[in-house]
Every structure is written in C-alpha cells, then in structure tokens.
Amino acid sequence: MKKADVKVGAIVGAKSEEELKKPFLGKVEKIYENSALLAITSYDPVDASAISDLNNKIVVNFQNLKAARAAKNIKTASTNEVKVEKVAKTKKADKDSKK
C-alpha cells in the first residue's frame, strides 16, 4: 500500500516476517513516514504468545500492508476500550448529603 491509501482508524491486512509467522488484521492508530502503528485485531492462534508480548500493537512498513479481508482460522484480540458514564444520583443519596 501507499502512504496516501492508509488512513487512521482503517482496518488493514498486514504481515511481519520478524515478529509473527502468519498474516494478521490491524486497526491503524498512527501513521509514520514509511510505516504505520497497528492495534492487532485478528490473528492466527499460532501467533498468540507473540501478540501478547507485543501488547497487541506493532509497527509495519507500508509495503507489508494491504486492504483488509477476512482470513480463515483467526482469533480476535480483546480490546481494552472502556466506556465511562455518569450515574444519576438517587433521591436517597440526595437526602443523605443534605444532613
């Protein structure tokens, strides 16, 4: 892929001969001059320990990226996205705070 084709937030297919044995899917988090930081989203189970060691992130050269497509026999990485919501106060809590 070319740098112009890579967008932050896009899901791309990638390979990394140094770190992982099989191709994987990742979400582009940051774009550098010749590479992109990916959050690994789907991967082959044989790479599970390597993915864990990498904390589900890897930098990959643009030459090793391609448009994403679903792969067979993949494992989906868990995401650490946390949603925070405000909780409305209850009437009892309001009464207790006025005392």
Coordinates of N, CA, C and O in Angstrom, one line a residue:
M1 N 0.8 -1.2 0.0 CA 0.0 0.0 0.0 C 0.9 1.2 0.0 O 2.0 1.2 0.5
K2 N 0.3 2.3 -0.4 CA 1.0 3.6 -0.4 C 0.5 4.4 0.8 O -0.6 4.2 1.3
K3 N 1.4 5.3 1.3 CA 1.0 6.1 2.4 C -0.3 6.8 2.3 O -1.1 6.9 3.2
A4 N -0.6 7.3 1.1 CA -1.8 8.0 0.8 C -3.1 7.2 1.0 O -4.1 7.6 1.2
D5 N -2.9 5.8 0.8 CA -4.0 4.9 0.9 C -4.3 4.5 2.4 O -5.4 4.0 2.6
V6 N -3.4 4.8 3.3 CA -3.6 4.4 4.7 C -4.2 5.5 5.5 O -3.7 6.6 5.4
K7 N -5.3 5.2 6.2 CA -6.0 6.2 7.0 C -6.1 5.7 8.4 O -6.3 4.6 8.7
V8 N -6.0 6.7 9.4 CA -6.1 6.4 10.8 C -7.5 5.8 11.0 O -8.5 6.4 10.5
G9 N -7.6 4.7 11.7 CA -8.9 4.1 12.0 C -9.3 3.0 11.0 O -10.2 2.2 11.3
A10 N -8.6 2.9 9.9 CA -8.9 1.8 8.9 C -8.4 0.5 9.4 O -7.4 0.4 10.1
I11 N -9.1 -0.6 9.0 CA -8.6 -2.0 9.2 C -7.9 -2.4 8.0 O -8.4 -2.4 6.9
V12 N -6.6 -2.9 8.2 CA -5.8 -3.4 7.1 C -5.3 -4.8 7.4 O -5.1 -5.2 8.6
G13 N -4.9 -5.5 6.4 CA -4.2 -6.7 6.5 C -2.7 -6.5 6.5 O -2.3 -5.5 5.8
A14 N -2.0 -7.3 7.2 CA -0.5 -7.0 7.3 C 0.2 -8.3 7.6 O -0.4 -9.3 7.9
K15 N 1.5 -8.2 7.3 CA 2.4 -9.3 7.6 C 3.7 -8.8 8.2 O 4.1 -7.6 7.9
S16 N 4.3 -9.6 9.1 CA 5.6 -9.1 9.7 C 6.4 -10.4 9.8 O 6.2 -11.2 10.7
E17 N 7.4 -10.5 8.9 CA 8.2 -11.7 9.0 C 9.1 -11.8 10.3 O 9.4 -12.9 10.7
E18 N 9.4 -10.7 10.8 CA 10.3 -10.7 12.0 C 9.6 -11.2 13.3 O 10.1 -11.9 14.1
E19 N 8.4 -10.7 13.5 CA 7.7 -10.9 14.7 C 6.6 -12.0 14.7 O 6.5 -12.8 15.6
L20 N 5.8 -12.1 13.6 CA 4.7 -13.0 13.5 C 4.9 -13.9 12.3 O 5.4 -13.5 11.3
K21 N 4.4 -15.2 12.5 CA 4.5 -16.2 11.4 C 3.4 -16.0 10.4 O 3.6 -16.3 9.2
K22 N 2.2 -15.6 10.8 CA 1.1 -15.6 9.8 C 0.6 -14.1 9.6 O 0.8 -13.3 10.5
P23 N -0.1 -13.9 8.5 CA -0.7 -12.5 8.3 C -1.8 -12.3 9.4 O -2.3 -13.2 10.0
F24 N -2.0 -11.0 9.6 CA -3.0 -10.6 10.6 C -3.7 -9.3 10.2 O -3.4 -8.7 9.2
L25 N -4.8 -9.0 10.9 CA -5.5 -7.7 10.7 C -5.2 -6.7 11.8 O -5.1 -7.2 13.0
G26 N -5.2 -5.5 11.5 CA -5.0 -4.5 12.5 C -5.6 -3.1 12.2 O -5.9 -2.8 11.0
K27 N -5.9 -2.4 13.2 CA -6.5 -1.0 13.0 C -5.4 0.0 13.1 O -4.6 0.0 14.0
V28 N -5.3 0.9 12.1 CA -4.3 1.9 12.0 C -4.5 2.9 13.1 O -5.6 3.5 13.2
E29 N -3.5 3.1 14.0 CA -3.6 4.0 15.1 C -2.8 5.3 14.8 O -3.1 6.4 15.2
K30 N -1.6 5.1 14.1 CA -0.8 6.3 13.8 C 0.0 6.0 12.6 O 0.3 4.9 12.3
I31 N 0.2 7.1 11.8 CA 0.9 6.9 10.5 C 2.3 7.6 10.6 O 2.3 8.8 11.1
Y32 N 3.3 6.9 10.3 CA 4.7 7.5 10.3 C 5.1 7.7 8.8 O 4.3 7.6 7.9
E33 N 6.4 8.1 8.6 CA 6.9 8.4 7.3 C 6.8 7.2 6.3 O 6.4 7.3 5.2
N34 N 7.3 6.0 6.8 CA 7.3 4.8 6.0 C 6.5 3.6 6.5 O 6.6 2.5 6.0
S35 N 5.8 3.8 7.7 CA 5.2 2.7 8.3 C 4.0 3.2 9.1 O 3.7 4.4 9.2
A36 N 3.2 2.3 9.7 CA 2.0 2.6 10.5 C 2.0 1.8 11.8 O 2.4 0.6 11.8
L37 N 1.5 2.4 12.8 CA 1.3 1.7 14.1 C -0.1 1.0 14.0 O -1.1 1.7 13.8
L38 N -0.1 -0.3 14.2 CA -1.4 -1.0 14.2 C -1.7 -1.6 15.5 O -0.9 -2.1 16.2
A39 N -3.0 -1.6 15.9 CA -3.5 -2.3 17.0 C -4.0 -3.6 16.4 O -4.9 -3.6 15.6
I40 N -3.4 -4.7 16.8 CA -3.7 -6.0 16.2 C -5.1 -6.4 16.6 O -5.4 -6.5 17.8
T41 N -6.0 -6.7 15.7 CA -7.4 -7.0 16.0 C -7.7 -8.5 15.7 O -8.5 -9.1 16.5
S42 N -7.2 -9.1 14.7 CA -7.4 -10.5 14.4 C -6.1 -11.2 14.0 O -5.3 -10.5 13.2
Y43 N -5.9 -12.4 14.5 CA -4.6 -13.0 14.2 C -4.8 -14.6 14.2 O -5.8 -15.1 14.7
D44 N -3.8 -15.3 13.7 CA -3.7 -16.7 13.7 C -3.4 -17.2 15.1 O -2.5 -16.6 15.8
P45 N -4.0 -18.2 15.7 CA -3.7 -18.7 17.0 C -2.2 -19.1 17.2 O -1.8 -19.0 18.4
V46 N -1.5 -19.4 16.2 CA -0.1 -19.8 16.4 C 0.8 -18.6 16.8 O 1.8 -18.8 17.4
D47 N 0.3 -17.4 16.6 CA 1.0 -16.2 17.0 C 0.5 -15.6 18.3 O 0.9 -14.5 18.7
A48 N -0.3 -16.3 19.0 CA -0.9 -15.8 20.3 C 0.1 -15.3 21.3 O -0.1 -14.2 21.8
S49 N 1.1 -16.0 21.5 CA 2.1 -15.6 22.5 C 2.9 -14.4 22.1 O 3.2 -13.5 22.8
A50 N 3.2 -14.3 20.8 CA 3.9 -13.2 20.2 C 3.1 -11.9 20.3 O 3.6 -10.8 20.6
I51 N 1.8 -12.1 20.0 CA 0.8 -10.9 20.1 C 0.8 -10.4 21.5 O 0.8 -9.2 21.7
S52 N 0.7 -11.3 22.4 CA 0.7 -10.9 23.9 C 2.0 -10.2 24.2 O 1.9 -9.1 24.9
D53 N 3.1 -10.6 23.8 CA 4.4 -10.0 24.1 C 4.4 -8.6 23.5 O 5.1 -7.7 24.0
L54 N 3.8 -8.4 22.3 CA 3.7 -7.1 21.7 C 2.6 -6.1 22.2 O 2.5 -5.0 21.7
N55 N 1.9 -6.6 23.2 CA 0.8 -5.9 23.7 C -0.3 -5.5 22.7 O -0.8 -4.3 22.7
N56 N -0.5 -6.4 21.7 CA -1.5 -6.2 20.6 C -1.2 -5.0 19.8 O -2.1 -4.4 19.1
K57 N 0.1 -4.5 19.7 CA 0.5 -3.4 18.8 C 1.8 -3.7 18.1 O 2.6 -4.4 18.6
I58 N 1.9 -3.2 16.8 CA 3.1 -3.5 16.0 C 3.2 -2.4 15.0 O 2.2 -1.8 14.5
V59 N 4.4 -2.0 14.7 CA 4.7 -1.1 13.6 C 5.0 -1.9 12.3 O 5.9 -2.7 12.4
V60 N 4.4 -1.6 11.2 CA 4.5 -2.3 10.0 C 4.8 -1.3 8.8 O 4.1 -0.3 8.7
N61 N 5.8 -1.7 8.0 CA 6.1 -0.9 6.8 C 4.9 -0.9 5.8 O 4.2 -1.9 5.7
F62 N 4.7 0.2 5.1 CA 3.6 0.3 4.2 C 3.6 -0.8 3.1 O 2.6 -1.3 2.6
Q63 N 4.8 -1.3 2.8 CA 5.0 -2.4 1.8 C 4.3 -3.7 2.2 O 3.9 -4.5 1.4
N64 N 4.2 -3.9 3.6 CA 3.6 -5.1 4.1 C 2.2 -4.9 4.5 O 1.6 -5.8 5.2
L65 N 1.5 -3.8 4.1 CA 0.1 -3.6 4.3 C -0.7 -3.9 3.1 O -0.2 -3.6 2.0
K66 N -2.0 -4.3 3.2 CA -2.9 -4.5 2.1 C -4.3 -4.2 2.6 O -4.6 -4.3 3.8
A67 N -5.2 -4.0 1.7 CA -6.6 -3.8 2.0 C -7.1 -5.0 2.8 O -6.8 -6.2 2.5
A68 N -7.9 -4.8 3.8 CA -8.3 -5.9 4.7 C -9.3 -6.8 4.1 O -10.2 -6.3 3.3
R69 N -9.2 -8.1 4.4 CA -10.3 -9.0 4.0 C -10.2 -10.1 5.1 O -9.2 -10.4 5.7
A70 N -11.4 -10.7 5.3 CA -11.5 -11.7 6.4 C -10.6 -12.9 6.1 O -10.6 -13.5 5.0
A71 N -9.9 -13.4 7.1 CA -9.0 -14.6 6.9 C -9.6 -15.8 7.6 O -10.5 -15.6 8.5
K72 N -9.2 -16.9 7.2 CA -9.7 -18.2 7.9 C -8.9 -18.5 9.1 O -7.8 -18.1 9.2
N73 N -9.6 -19.1 10.1 CA -8.9 -19.6 11.3 C -8.2 -18.5 12.0 O -7.1 -18.6 12.4
I74 N -9.0 -17.4 12.3 CA -8.4 -16.3 13.0 C -8.9 -16.2 14.4 O -10.0 -16.7 14.7
K75 N -8.2 -15.5 15.3 CA -8.6 -15.3 16.6 C -8.7 -13.8 16.8 O -7.9 -13.0 16.3
T76 N -9.8 -13.3 17.4 CA -10.0 -11.9 17.6 C -9.4 -11.4 18.9 O -9.6 -12.0 19.9
A77 N -8.6 -10.4 18.8 CA -7.9 -9.9 20.1 C -9.0 -9.1 20.9 O -9.8 -8.5 20.3
S78 N -8.8 -9.2 22.2 CA -9.7 -8.4 23.0 C -9.3 -7.0 23.0 O -8.1 -6.7 23.0
T79 N -10.2 -6.1 23.0 CA -9.9 -4.7 23.0 C -10.0 -4.1 24.5 O -10.8 -4.6 25.2
N80 N -9.3 -3.1 24.8 CA -9.3 -2.6 26.1 C -10.1 -1.3 26.2 O -9.7 -0.4 26.9
E81 N -11.1 -1.2 25.4 CA -11.9 0.0 25.3 C -12.9 0.0 26.5 O -13.6 -1.0 26.8
V82 N -12.9 1.1 27.3 CA -13.7 1.2 28.5 C -14.6 2.4 28.3 O -14.2 3.5 27.9
K83 N -15.9 2.2 28.5 CA -16.9 3.3 28.4 C -17.2 3.8 29.8 O -17.4 3.0 30.7
V84 N -17.2 5.1 30.0 CA -17.4 5.7 31.3 C -18.7 6.5 31.1 O -18.8 7.3 30.2
E85 N -19.6 6.3 32.0 CA -20.9 7.0 32.0 C -21.1 7.6 33.4 O -20.8 7.1 34.4
K86 N -21.8 8.8 33.4 CA -22.2 9.4 34.6 C -23.4 8.7 35.2 O -24.3 8.3 34.4
V87 N -23.4 8.5 36.5 CA -24.6 7.8 37.1 C -25.4 8.9 37.8 O -24.8 9.7 38.6
A88 N -26.7 8.9 37.6 CA -27.6 9.9 38.2 C -27.7 9.6 39.7 O -27.7 8.4 40.1
K89 N -27.7 10.7 40.5 CA -27.8 10.5 41.9 C -29.3 10.0 42.2 O -30.2 10.4 41.6
T90 N -29.4 9.2 43.2 CA -30.7 8.8 43.7 C -31.3 9.8 44.7 O -30.5 10.5 45.3
K91 N -32.5 9.7 44.9 CA -33.2 10.7 45.9 C -32.6 10.4 47.3 O -32.4 11.3 48.0
K92 N -32.4 9.1 47.6 CA -31.9 8.8 49.0 C -30.5 9.4 49.2 O -30.2 10.0 50.2
A93 N -29.7 9.3 48.2 CA -28.3 9.9 48.3 C -28.4 11.4 48.4 O -27.6 12.0 49.2
D94 N -29.4 12.1 47.8 CA -29.5 13.5 47.9 C -29.9 13.9 49.3 O -29.5 14.8 49.9
K95 N -30.9 13.1 49.9 CA -31.3 13.3 51.3 C -30.2 13.2 52.3 O -30.0 13.9 53.2
D96 N -29.4 12.1 52.1 CA -28.2 11.8 53.0 C -27.2 12.9 52.9 O -26.6 13.3 53.9
S97 N -27.0 13.5 51.7 CA -26.0 14.5 51.6 C -26.4 15.9 52.2 O -25.6 16.7 52.5
K98 N -27.7 16.1 52.4 CA -28.3 17.3 52.9 C -28.2 17.3 54.5 O -28.3 18.3 55.1
K99 N -28.0 16.2 55.1 CA -28.0 16.0 56.6 C -26.7 16.6 57.1 O -25.7 16.7 56.7

